[in-house]
Short mmCIF file of C-alpha atoms in Angstrom, two decimals:
data_model
loop_
_atom_site.label_atom_id
_atom_site.label_comp_id
_atom_site.label_asym_id
_atom_site.label_seq_id
_atom_site.Cartn_x
_atom_site.Cartn_y
_atom_site.Cartn_z
CA MET A 173 9.67 -14.70 3.48
CA SER A 174 8.25 -11.40 2.03
CA TYR A 175 8.10 -10.22 -1.57
CA TYR A 176 9.45 -6.77 -0.27
CA ARG A 177 11.51 -6.58 2.93
CA TYR A 178 9.84 -3.29 3.40
CA HIS A 179 6.79 -2.02 1.21
CA LEU A 180 6.11 1.68 1.81
CA PHE A 181 2.94 3.45 0.89
CA GLY A 182 2.85 7.26 1.18
CA CYS A 183 -0.52 9.08 0.92
CA GLN A 184 -0.63 11.34 -1.99
CA ASN A 185 -4.32 12.36 -1.51
CA GLU A 186 -5.26 16.02 -2.48
CA ARG A 187 -8.15 17.89 -1.03
CA PRO A 188 -9.39 21.40 -2.14
CA ASP A 189 -7.93 24.33 -0.14
CA GLY A 190 -9.62 24.96 3.01
CA HIS A 191 -11.00 21.30 3.73
CA PRO A 192 -11.19 20.97 7.34
CA ARG A 193 -9.02 17.60 7.33
CA GLY A 194 -6.35 19.09 5.11
CA CYS A 195 -4.44 16.58 3.10
CA CYS A 196 -1.05 14.79 2.69
CA LYS A 197 -0.37 16.32 -0.70
CA SER A 198 -0.63 20.00 0.49
CA ARG A 199 1.77 19.07 3.51
CA GLY A 200 4.53 17.97 1.29
CA GLY A 201 3.79 14.09 1.23
CA PRO A 202 4.85 13.76 -2.46
CA ASP A 203 8.21 15.21 -2.04
CA LEU A 204 9.05 13.41 1.02
CA LEU A 205 8.29 10.19 -0.47
CA ALA A 206 10.23 11.04 -3.63
CA HIS A 207 13.19 11.75 -1.55
CA MET A 208 13.03 8.62 0.20
CA LYS A 209 12.54 6.64 -2.85
CA ALA A 210 15.70 8.52 -4.24
CA ARG A 211 17.72 7.67 -1.36
CA ILE A 212 16.77 3.86 -1.46
CA LYS A 213 18.00 4.01 -5.24
CA GLN A 214 21.12 5.33 -4.52
CA GLN A 215 21.54 2.48 -2.14
CA GLY A 216 20.73 -0.02 -4.91
CA LEU A 217 17.93 -1.52 -2.73
CA GLN A 218 14.83 -0.66 -4.81
CA LYS A 219 14.34 -4.44 -5.37
CA GLU A 220 13.96 -5.12 -1.59
CA ILE A 221 12.46 -1.73 -0.56
CA ARG A 222 9.52 -0.54 -2.47
CA ILE A 223 8.25 2.93 -2.01
CA ASN A 224 4.79 3.37 -3.66
CA LYS A 225 2.46 6.24 -3.95
CA ALA A 226 -1.01 5.63 -2.60
CA GLY A 227 -4.55 7.03 -2.56
CA CYS A 228 -6.14 8.51 0.73
CA LEU A 229 -4.91 6.53 3.64
CA ASP A 230 -7.62 8.29 5.67
CA ARG A 231 -5.35 9.61 8.27
CA CYS A 232 -5.58 13.21 6.99
CA GLU A 233 -5.38 14.90 10.47
CA ASP A 234 -2.03 13.15 11.10
CA GLY A 235 -0.45 13.90 7.63
CA PRO A 236 1.68 13.68 5.78
CA VAL A 237 1.51 9.84 6.62
CA LEU A 238 3.03 6.61 5.32
CA VAL A 239 2.81 2.92 6.34
CA VAL A 240 5.43 0.34 6.25
CA TYR A 241 4.34 -3.18 5.56
CA PRO A 242 4.32 -6.04 6.39
CA GLU A 243 5.41 -5.04 9.89
CA GLU A 244 2.72 -2.08 9.86
CA VAL A 245 4.59 0.89 11.26
CA TRP A 246 2.66 4.17 10.55
CA TYR A 247 4.78 7.42 10.46
CA ARG A 248 3.98 10.87 10.31
CA LEU A 249 6.89 12.74 8.97
CA ASP A 250 7.21 16.52 8.59
CA ASN A 251 10.39 17.45 7.03
CA MET A 252 13.29 15.97 5.08
CA ASN A 253 15.13 15.19 8.40
CA ASP A 254 12.23 13.06 9.32
CA ALA A 255 12.28 11.38 6.02
CA ASP A 256 16.09 10.64 6.26
CA ARG A 257 15.74 9.30 9.84
CA ILE A 258 13.10 6.75 8.68
CA VAL A 259 15.43 5.47 5.83
CA ASP A 260 18.65 5.52 7.92
CA GLU A 261 17.11 4.15 11.04
CA HIS A 262 14.58 1.96 9.81
CA LEU A 263 14.80 0.79 6.17
CA LEU A 264 18.46 0.58 6.53
CA GLY A 265 19.17 0.13 10.07
CA GLY A 266 16.17 -2.14 10.98
CA THR A 267 14.93 -0.10 14.02
CA PRO A 268 11.62 1.86 13.82
CA VAL A 269 11.88 5.49 14.56
CA GLU A 270 9.64 5.52 17.73
CA GLU A 271 9.24 9.42 18.00
CA LEU A 272 7.63 9.54 14.41
CA ARG A 273 5.33 6.77 14.98
CA LEU A 274 1.68 6.86 14.92
CA SER A 275 -0.67 4.63 16.82
CA SER A 276 -1.98 1.47 14.82
CA LYS A 277 -5.22 1.85 17.02
CA ARG A 278 -8.16 3.77 15.68
CA ASP A 279 -9.73 6.23 17.79
CA ASP A 280 -13.32 4.89 16.85
CA ALA A 281 -12.37 1.26 17.09
CA MET B 113 -4.14 -4.82 16.65
CA SER B 114 -4.09 -3.41 13.10
CA TYR B 115 -5.36 -0.04 12.15
CA TYR B 116 -6.97 -1.57 9.08
CA ARG B 117 -7.99 -5.16 9.43
CA TYR B 118 -7.39 -5.58 5.76
CA HIS B 119 -5.41 -2.93 3.81
CA LEU B 120 -5.49 -3.54 0.16
CA PHE B 121 -3.42 -1.91 -2.39
CA GLY B 122 -4.25 -2.43 -6.12
CA CYS B 123 -1.73 -1.38 -8.84
CA GLN B 124 -2.86 1.25 -11.17
CA ASN B 125 0.08 1.69 -13.16
CA GLU B 126 -0.07 2.65 -16.82
CA ARG B 127 2.51 1.92 -19.46
CA PRO B 128 2.65 2.94 -23.02
CA ASP B 129 0.87 0.49 -25.50
CA GLY B 130 3.23 -2.20 -26.62
CA HIS B 131 5.52 -2.20 -23.55
CA PRO B 132 6.80 -5.79 -23.07
CA ARG B 133 5.66 -5.81 -19.49
CA GLY B 134 2.30 -4.69 -19.99
CA CYS B 135 0.57 -2.87 -17.06
CA CYS B 136 -2.13 -3.47 -14.63
CA LYS B 137 -4.13 -0.44 -15.88
CA SER B 138 -4.54 -1.87 -19.27
CA ARG B 139 -5.54 -5.19 -18.01
CA GLY B 140 -8.53 -3.58 -15.99
CA GLY B 141 -6.94 -3.14 -12.61
CA PRO B 142 -8.81 0.14 -12.06
CA ASP B 143 -12.30 -1.21 -12.73
CA LEU B 144 -11.67 -4.44 -10.60
CA LEU B 145 -10.30 -2.40 -7.65
CA ALA B 146 -13.42 -0.01 -7.81
CA HIS B 147 -15.83 -2.93 -7.84
CA MET B 148 -14.29 -4.42 -4.75
CA LYS B 149 -14.23 -0.85 -2.96
CA ALA B 150 -18.13 -0.41 -3.79
CA ARG B 151 -18.85 -3.96 -2.41
CA ILE B 152 -16.98 -3.40 0.93
CA LYS B 153 -18.83 -0.12 1.11
CA GLN B 154 -22.31 -1.65 0.82
CA GLN B 155 -21.29 -3.85 3.64
CA GLY B 156 -20.53 -0.76 5.53
CA LEU B 157 -16.92 -2.20 6.36
CA GLN B 158 -14.97 0.80 4.62
CA LYS B 159 -13.70 1.73 8.15
CA GLU B 160 -11.95 -1.64 8.75
CA ILE B 161 -11.16 -2.75 5.32
CA ARG B 162 -9.30 -0.17 3.24
CA ILE B 163 -8.88 -0.39 -0.40
CA ASN B 164 -6.39 1.99 -2.01
CA LYS B 165 -4.99 2.56 -5.31
CA ALA B 166 -1.22 2.47 -5.71
CA GLY B 167 1.61 3.04 -8.00
CA CYS B 168 3.47 0.40 -9.73
CA LEU B 169 3.81 -2.73 -7.54
CA ASP B 170 6.43 -4.02 -10.10
CA ARG B 171 4.94 -7.39 -10.77
CA CYS B 172 3.65 -6.20 -14.12
CA GLU B 173 3.82 -9.65 -15.65
CA ASP B 174 1.50 -11.05 -13.23
CA GLY B 175 -1.06 -8.28 -13.41
CA PRO B 176 -3.41 -7.12 -12.45
CA VAL B 177 -2.28 -7.58 -9.12
CA LEU B 178 -3.20 -6.42 -5.60
CA VAL B 179 -1.74 -7.15 -2.15
CA VAL B 180 -3.42 -7.45 1.12
CA TYR B 181 -1.67 -6.38 4.33
CA PRO B 182 -0.68 -6.73 6.86
CA GLU B 183 -0.80 -10.46 6.26
CA GLU B 184 0.76 -9.97 2.81
CA VAL B 185 -1.37 -12.03 0.44
CA TRP B 186 -0.66 -11.15 -3.13
CA TYR B 187 -3.32 -11.82 -5.82
CA ARG B 188 -3.71 -11.73 -9.41
CA LEU B 189 -7.38 -11.17 -10.34
CA ASP B 190 -8.66 -11.46 -14.06
CA ASN B 191 -12.25 -10.66 -13.90
CA MET B 192 -15.14 -9.58 -11.86
CA ASN B 193 -15.69 -13.00 -10.46
CA ASP B 194 -12.10 -13.18 -9.24
CA ALA B 195 -12.65 -9.64 -7.50
CA ASP B 196 -16.07 -11.15 -5.91
CA ARG B 197 -14.37 -14.12 -4.67
CA ILE B 198 -11.30 -12.15 -2.91
CA VAL B 199 -14.22 -10.02 -1.38
CA ASP B 200 -16.46 -12.80 -0.31
CA GLU B 201 -14.17 -15.58 0.59
CA HIS B 202 -10.94 -13.43 2.03
CA LEU B 203 -12.18 -10.00 3.21
CA LEU B 204 -15.63 -11.20 4.39
CA GLY B 205 -14.92 -14.72 5.01
CA GLY B 206 -11.30 -14.62 6.31
CA THR B 207 -9.97 -17.37 4.23
CA PRO B 208 -7.31 -16.34 1.31
CA VAL B 209 -8.38 -17.64 -2.02
CA GLU B 210 -5.53 -20.04 -2.76
CA GLU B 211 -6.14 -20.37 -6.56
CA LEU B 212 -5.74 -16.77 -7.20
CA ARG B 213 -2.73 -16.19 -5.01
CA LEU B 214 0.73 -15.10 -6.31
CA SER B 215 3.99 -16.30 -4.43
CA SER B 216 5.55 -14.11 -2.06
CA LYS B 217 9.15 -15.17 -3.32
CA ARG B 218 10.76 -13.24 -5.92
CA ASP B 219 12.23 -15.11 -8.90
CA ASP B 220 15.47 -13.08 -8.38
CA ALA B 221 15.63 -13.37 -4.76
#
């Protein structure tokens, strides 16, 4: 049994303007994460589903990214609709949103 | 296969002085995490073993805490010696440090 049923970490890293890799913060990562967190709280599920800010997850080019542990599902989410789908379909419904998933395989691995 | 062999999140949350739950930051969480991160970098393993800062993991009373995903091992570490043991025995050696582990079961679950 897991301490948290789902434990999400959303990248909040900020890089200077014009950095070639970009960053999750400038692409809206913090607002998207806050939106998801508020929705989970509305459902009263914040003890089972923990949503945390995290430092750079080093997938900047794919950002804004988040990862759902312990099952390890990586997502790129572009807008509030994507954030809602992850909440509704995955966190509440139990089924990962395949269209938004990122690979768990590294290009350099 | 996991994107990161080990993905650590160390709580960096700060509460006001005198808060009854205390916080990982005032107990040295950030320095302990920075020490582990530097050791992993010395080994050239920072692409496989990612060490991230995180917001409040909500295990304040047990802090400073960190969690190692995807296997989900929770630790309380009190000092640099504990930090070194987690690096040497778990991250480099592959065997969790049982004496430092926290339960994955919630008291209120």
